[in-house]
XYZ file of C-alpha atoms in Angstrom:
388
model
C 107.036 113.279 100.753
C 107.806 110.269 98.659
C 108.230 108.047 101.707
C 104.435 107.933 101.909
C 103.495 108.386 98.260
C 100.553 106.451 96.854
C 102.816 104.897 94.240
C 104.930 103.381 97.002
C 101.811 102.123 98.809
C 100.443 100.366 95.732
C 103.807 98.839 94.826
C 104.428 97.431 98.297
C 102.100 94.430 98.516
C 104.203 91.615 100.011
C 103.331 90.403 103.521
C 101.519 87.953 105.732
C 97.877 86.976 105.515
C 95.341 88.532 107.847
C 95.124 86.515 111.056
C 93.252 87.403 114.246
C 95.390 87.572 117.398
C 92.629 88.604 119.803
C 91.259 86.322 122.517
C 88.865 83.917 120.857
C 85.193 84.173 121.815
C 82.510 81.948 120.427
C 79.687 83.886 118.819
C 77.263 82.359 121.347
C 79.354 83.661 124.274
C 79.897 87.180 122.954
C 77.210 88.163 120.467
C 78.153 90.057 117.313
C 76.697 93.555 117.186
C 78.326 94.765 113.976
C 80.464 93.790 111.028
C 83.885 95.310 110.358
C 85.156 95.361 106.777
C 88.929 95.652 106.298
C 90.212 96.846 102.929
C 93.871 96.259 102.110
C 96.559 95.973 99.487
C 96.537 92.371 98.312
C 99.224 89.793 97.597
C 99.391 86.018 97.244
C 98.432 85.704 100.918
C 95.804 88.434 101.225
C 92.943 87.985 98.807
C 90.658 90.961 99.337
C 88.146 92.489 101.752
C 88.163 90.705 105.118
C 84.940 90.624 107.126
C 84.850 90.378 110.936
C 82.031 89.996 113.407
C 82.504 92.422 116.320
C 80.996 92.476 119.808
C 79.641 95.681 121.366
C 82.811 96.331 123.404
C 85.220 95.893 120.474
C 87.084 93.114 122.269
C 86.095 90.159 120.067
C 86.818 90.084 116.323
C 85.730 86.879 114.589
C 86.857 86.551 110.985
C 83.851 85.459 108.943
C 84.632 85.776 105.251
C 86.737 87.293 102.487
C 85.414 89.139 99.462
C 88.046 88.533 96.817
C 89.259 91.653 95.019
C 92.527 93.184 93.836
C 93.811 96.033 96.050
C 90.468 96.918 97.658
C 91.975 99.976 99.336
C 88.736 101.834 100.051
C 85.229 100.586 100.758
C 81.650 101.802 101.035
C 78.655 99.995 102.530
C 75.273 100.500 100.861
C 72.582 102.105 103.096
C 70.407 98.985 102.759
C 73.261 96.848 104.184
C 72.931 94.363 101.329
C 75.857 95.516 99.183
C 79.495 96.585 99.572
C 81.614 98.462 97.032
C 85.399 98.368 96.781
C 87.814 100.289 94.596
C 90.500 98.279 92.847
C 93.515 100.544 93.263
C 95.609 99.582 90.257
C 96.865 101.216 87.082
C 95.397 98.522 84.833
C 92.238 96.535 85.531
C 91.059 93.523 83.532
C 93.187 94.493 80.559
C 92.119 98.145 80.489
C 94.132 101.183 81.529
C 92.917 102.577 84.849
C 91.455 101.051 87.980
C 88.191 99.341 88.811
C 85.174 99.445 91.099
C 83.720 96.145 92.304
C 80.182 95.575 93.596
C 79.512 92.796 96.139
C 76.330 91.361 97.562
C 76.488 90.826 101.322
C 74.946 88.171 103.540
C 74.869 89.999 106.867
C 74.346 86.801 108.889
C 77.421 85.008 107.581
C 79.458 87.974 106.352
C 79.792 86.299 102.947
C 80.518 88.657 100.050
C 79.806 87.663 96.451
C 81.126 89.723 93.550
C 78.321 91.042 91.344
C 80.144 93.021 88.665
C 82.909 95.548 87.982
C 83.156 98.873 86.241
C 86.301 100.667 85.043
C 87.022 103.938 86.845
C 88.536 105.637 83.777
C 91.549 106.715 85.793
C 94.464 105.073 87.575
C 94.691 104.262 91.299
C 91.099 104.824 92.439
C 91.361 105.513 96.166
C 87.892 106.486 97.442
C 84.285 105.438 96.869
C 81.111 106.981 98.296
C 77.456 105.948 98.087
C 74.820 108.661 98.222
C 72.215 108.580 101.003
C 69.503 107.231 98.680
C 71.674 104.299 97.636
C 71.211 105.088 93.943
C 74.677 106.382 93.028
C 78.303 105.393 93.578
C 81.106 107.941 93.158
C 84.843 107.320 92.787
C 87.996 109.449 92.998
C 91.052 108.389 90.963
C 94.359 109.475 92.487
C 96.847 109.064 89.648
C 94.152 109.746 87.052
C 93.214 113.033 88.721
C 89.565 112.498 87.833
C 86.194 111.364 89.219
C 83.306 109.183 88.049
C 79.722 108.547 89.156
C 77.698 105.381 88.502
C 74.086 104.261 88.874
C 73.440 101.415 91.305
C 70.836 98.977 90.061
C 68.181 97.398 92.303
C 70.235 94.197 92.521
C 73.361 96.121 93.594
C 75.145 95.969 90.276
C 76.936 99.016 88.915
C 75.804 100.591 85.677
C 77.936 102.472 83.172
C 79.376 105.800 84.399
C 77.034 108.777 84.073
C 79.817 111.290 84.820
C 83.556 111.303 84.162
C 85.256 114.596 85.006
C 88.964 115.321 84.572
C 90.653 117.812 86.903
C 93.332 120.170 85.611
C 96.190 122.112 87.154
C 99.189 121.752 89.442
C 100.707 123.343 92.534
C 103.990 124.158 94.246
C 105.317 120.754 95.405
C 107.297 119.351 92.440
C 107.347 115.824 93.834
C 103.633 115.473 94.503
C 101.780 118.252 92.700
C 102.774 118.220 89.031
C 99.183 117.384 88.161
C 95.785 116.708 89.753
C 95.361 113.886 92.284
C 91.750 113.418 93.356
C 91.973 111.848 96.807
C 88.420 111.591 98.085
C 84.851 112.213 96.995
C 82.567 112.959 99.920
C 78.830 113.540 99.658
C 77.367 116.389 101.710
C 75.007 115.493 104.579
C 72.009 116.795 102.591
C 73.012 114.700 99.531
C 73.104 117.787 97.280
C 76.855 118.199 96.709
C 79.989 116.093 96.194
C 83.282 117.402 97.578
C 86.546 116.213 96.048
C 89.817 116.895 97.860
C 92.455 117.171 95.132
C 95.940 116.919 96.601
C 97.665 117.887 93.365
C 95.983 121.259 92.826
C 95.346 122.357 96.440
C 91.603 122.631 95.936
C 88.418 121.073 97.214
C 86.330 120.773 94.057
C 82.564 121.153 94.557
C 79.952 119.429 92.370
C 76.177 119.459 92.278
C 74.527 116.030 92.241
C 71.621 115.592 89.833
C 69.062 113.839 92.018
C 67.459 112.092 89.025
C 70.503 110.885 87.104
C 73.438 110.990 89.546
C 75.391 113.155 87.101
C 77.903 115.625 88.554
C 78.245 119.222 87.372
C 80.441 122.067 88.563
C 78.962 124.050 91.424
C 78.980 127.833 91.747
C 81.421 128.355 93.403
C 83.257 125.407 91.788
C 85.968 124.959 94.429
C 87.563 126.109 97.676
C 91.280 126.912 97.770
C 93.829 125.621 100.252
C 97.228 127.067 101.071
C 99.758 126.263 98.282
C 101.495 122.989 99.103
C 98.882 121.906 101.657
C 97.765 118.822 99.711
C 94.109 118.345 100.787
C 93.333 114.666 101.245
C 90.102 113.926 103.180
C 87.124 115.941 104.432
C 84.459 115.474 107.098
C 81.486 117.594 108.165
C 80.313 118.784 111.561
C 76.836 117.529 112.568
C 75.668 121.138 113.019
C 75.704 121.529 109.223
C 77.796 124.683 109.448
C 81.420 123.483 109.432
C 83.720 121.164 107.512
C 87.253 119.991 108.233
C 89.914 119.125 105.641
C 93.077 117.232 106.565
C 96.048 118.217 104.423
C 98.521 115.454 103.643
C 101.568 117.457 102.604
C 101.844 120.210 105.225
C 100.321 118.202 108.126
C 97.480 120.566 108.955
C 93.709 120.576 109.364
C 91.760 123.481 107.863
C 88.420 124.548 109.318
C 85.811 125.782 106.829
C 82.446 127.458 107.207
C 79.968 125.358 105.206
C 77.124 127.124 103.419
C 74.582 124.354 102.939
C 72.462 126.453 100.584
C 75.177 127.306 98.051
C 77.542 124.424 98.821
C 80.401 126.897 99.320
C 83.296 126.291 101.701
C 84.919 129.372 103.261
C 88.329 128.746 104.927
C 88.546 130.066 108.496
C 91.759 128.799 110.106
C 94.270 125.947 110.130
C 96.073 124.027 112.849
C 99.066 121.669 112.807
C 98.607 117.944 113.402
C 102.115 117.599 114.854
C 103.888 118.393 118.140
C 106.073 121.507 118.028
C 109.220 119.473 118.623
C 108.662 116.901 115.852
C 111.244 117.209 113.046
C 110.763 113.980 111.089
C 108.890 113.228 107.874
C 105.115 113.083 108.157
C 102.061 112.933 105.937
C 98.452 113.088 107.095
C 95.751 110.688 106.002
C 92.271 110.421 107.505
C 89.899 112.689 109.469
C 86.685 112.074 111.420
C 84.361 114.162 113.570
C 82.705 112.634 116.647
C 78.939 112.167 116.337
C 78.291 114.883 118.935
C 80.610 117.303 117.124
C 82.747 117.977 120.189
C 85.934 116.343 118.899
C 87.916 115.956 115.668
C 90.491 113.221 115.007
C 93.227 113.105 112.346
C 95.936 110.545 111.523
C 99.669 111.212 111.176
C 101.877 108.843 109.160
C 105.487 109.302 110.247
C 104.693 110.612 113.703
C 102.382 107.547 113.760
C 99.663 109.066 115.877
C 96.072 110.204 116.077
C 95.852 113.937 116.759
C 92.842 114.726 118.958
C 91.152 118.132 119.033
C 88.245 119.729 120.827
C 86.032 121.946 118.664
C 84.629 125.285 119.788
C 81.499 125.940 117.714
C 81.182 129.560 118.809
C 84.710 130.390 117.639
C 84.939 127.775 114.852
C 88.317 126.736 116.246
C 90.121 123.496 117.007
C 92.274 123.054 120.121
C 94.808 120.219 120.246
C 94.326 118.070 123.340
C 96.295 114.875 122.629
C 98.665 112.966 120.391
C 97.975 109.256 120.858
C 100.448 106.779 119.366
C 98.696 104.272 117.126
C 101.121 101.619 118.412
C 102.131 100.812 114.865
C 103.520 102.269 111.649
C 101.787 104.426 109.040
C 98.205 104.769 110.322
C 96.168 105.245 107.179
C 92.426 105.009 107.642
C 90.792 104.858 111.056
C 87.172 104.537 112.140
C 84.967 105.376 115.119
C 82.691 102.464 116.013
C 78.880 102.848 115.802
C 78.554 103.451 119.548
C 81.089 106.292 119.474
C 83.034 104.668 122.320
C 85.957 103.219 120.375
C 88.402 104.235 117.655
C 90.190 101.632 115.522
C 93.408 102.583 113.724
C 94.709 100.715 110.669
C 98.524 100.637 110.779
C 99.452 99.879 107.183
C 103.178 99.234 107.566
C 103.023 97.180 110.760
C 100.101 95.018 109.607
C 97.894 95.770 112.594
C 94.553 97.197 113.661
C 94.585 98.664 117.187
C 91.559 99.523 119.341
C 91.354 102.643 121.541
C 88.620 103.717 123.928
C 87.273 107.269 123.605
C 86.701 109.227 126.809
C 83.233 110.659 126.285
C 83.975 113.790 128.319
C 87.479 114.726 127.162
C 87.612 112.999 123.754
C 91.012 111.522 124.618
C 92.062 108.081 123.431
C 93.418 105.183 125.496
C 94.624 101.786 124.239
C 92.256 98.986 125.247
C 94.784 96.212 124.663
C 92.718 94.766 121.819
C 94.526 94.403 118.489
C 94.654 92.059 115.535
C 96.964 91.463 112.603
C 95.956 92.550 109.121
C 97.940 92.551 105.899
C 98.506 96.191 104.811
C 95.180 97.435 106.246
C 94.169 100.705 104.597
C 90.408 101.005 105.121
C 88.037 100.173 107.997
C 84.238 100.327 107.719
C 81.609 99.303 110.298
C 78.074 98.104 109.656
C 75.626 97.603 112.511
C 73.598 94.397 112.628
C 69.885 94.202 113.294
């Protein structure tokens, strides 16, 4: 659906600068417990990654710093909490065709981010970056390039030259969105053995082995899992039991449940469920998906219906049951995040320039607006980092 195409997202960069509209609390009065990094599409007023100090109840957001970067639309925090990595979602970066990946050093006390170096991503519109659990490798998915890259991370946080660059091939049934491959995420398995790439353009989740010594990626056996034609897989998350994975499909507004074989890396599709109410007839495209830390609930974002779909998960039956559609109180919720305590969910509303906070009922999984919100220019990625 071209209303929510990535090309339109990247092109639309005009807007106001990020400004907090929450009640102001001095750090001494309400101590910061974590940092929140907000990635966005930049313009003359929005310069890059914005860093906020956050209290434990997600009521106070104190803007601390900005890490300057062009279109830092997806972020990853290094396990040692000393570095942050941001894709530069553009078609040309520093005079070269394709996008970029920028490494930052981070001062956790002040939130200050200092650019260390960049690497080209060898494909246009990079839209996802992951860091492996050892902190040695960074991996990027390029949307318009339809390819992936992996990079070594040096001891000082800098990025080395790519050790893998793999081009996807193929197409699928949607002529407007699936004429070629569109790698949309690259997610590292909980055991750090495999990388999973949701490719919207070819209706596959590609599966790669990770060389633990070099960070190089090679095709797994099996090399992919298939989705329904026209589904458009976008993001993936894993259940903490190590036996299930969930893929949210952008084009047909569904979530597919997979059995995950940790030994072989294989994904076996089990069932799918809609993210939309039965009576919704408008345009919609899905975006992000997250599983609660206890594995009881799964959350997915709808752009168009402008909601978070909330599901309970039955492990015995490997089935999702829809329990709520919660409005995100804004337009085009892209990325969202569950805070480190598991008590709050923050939704980034890209086209209404807002981040909205919801409480999570620990028994039912349902969401409820807390009243806390702040303005953000085209927010498209939210990442937490605990302090201490």
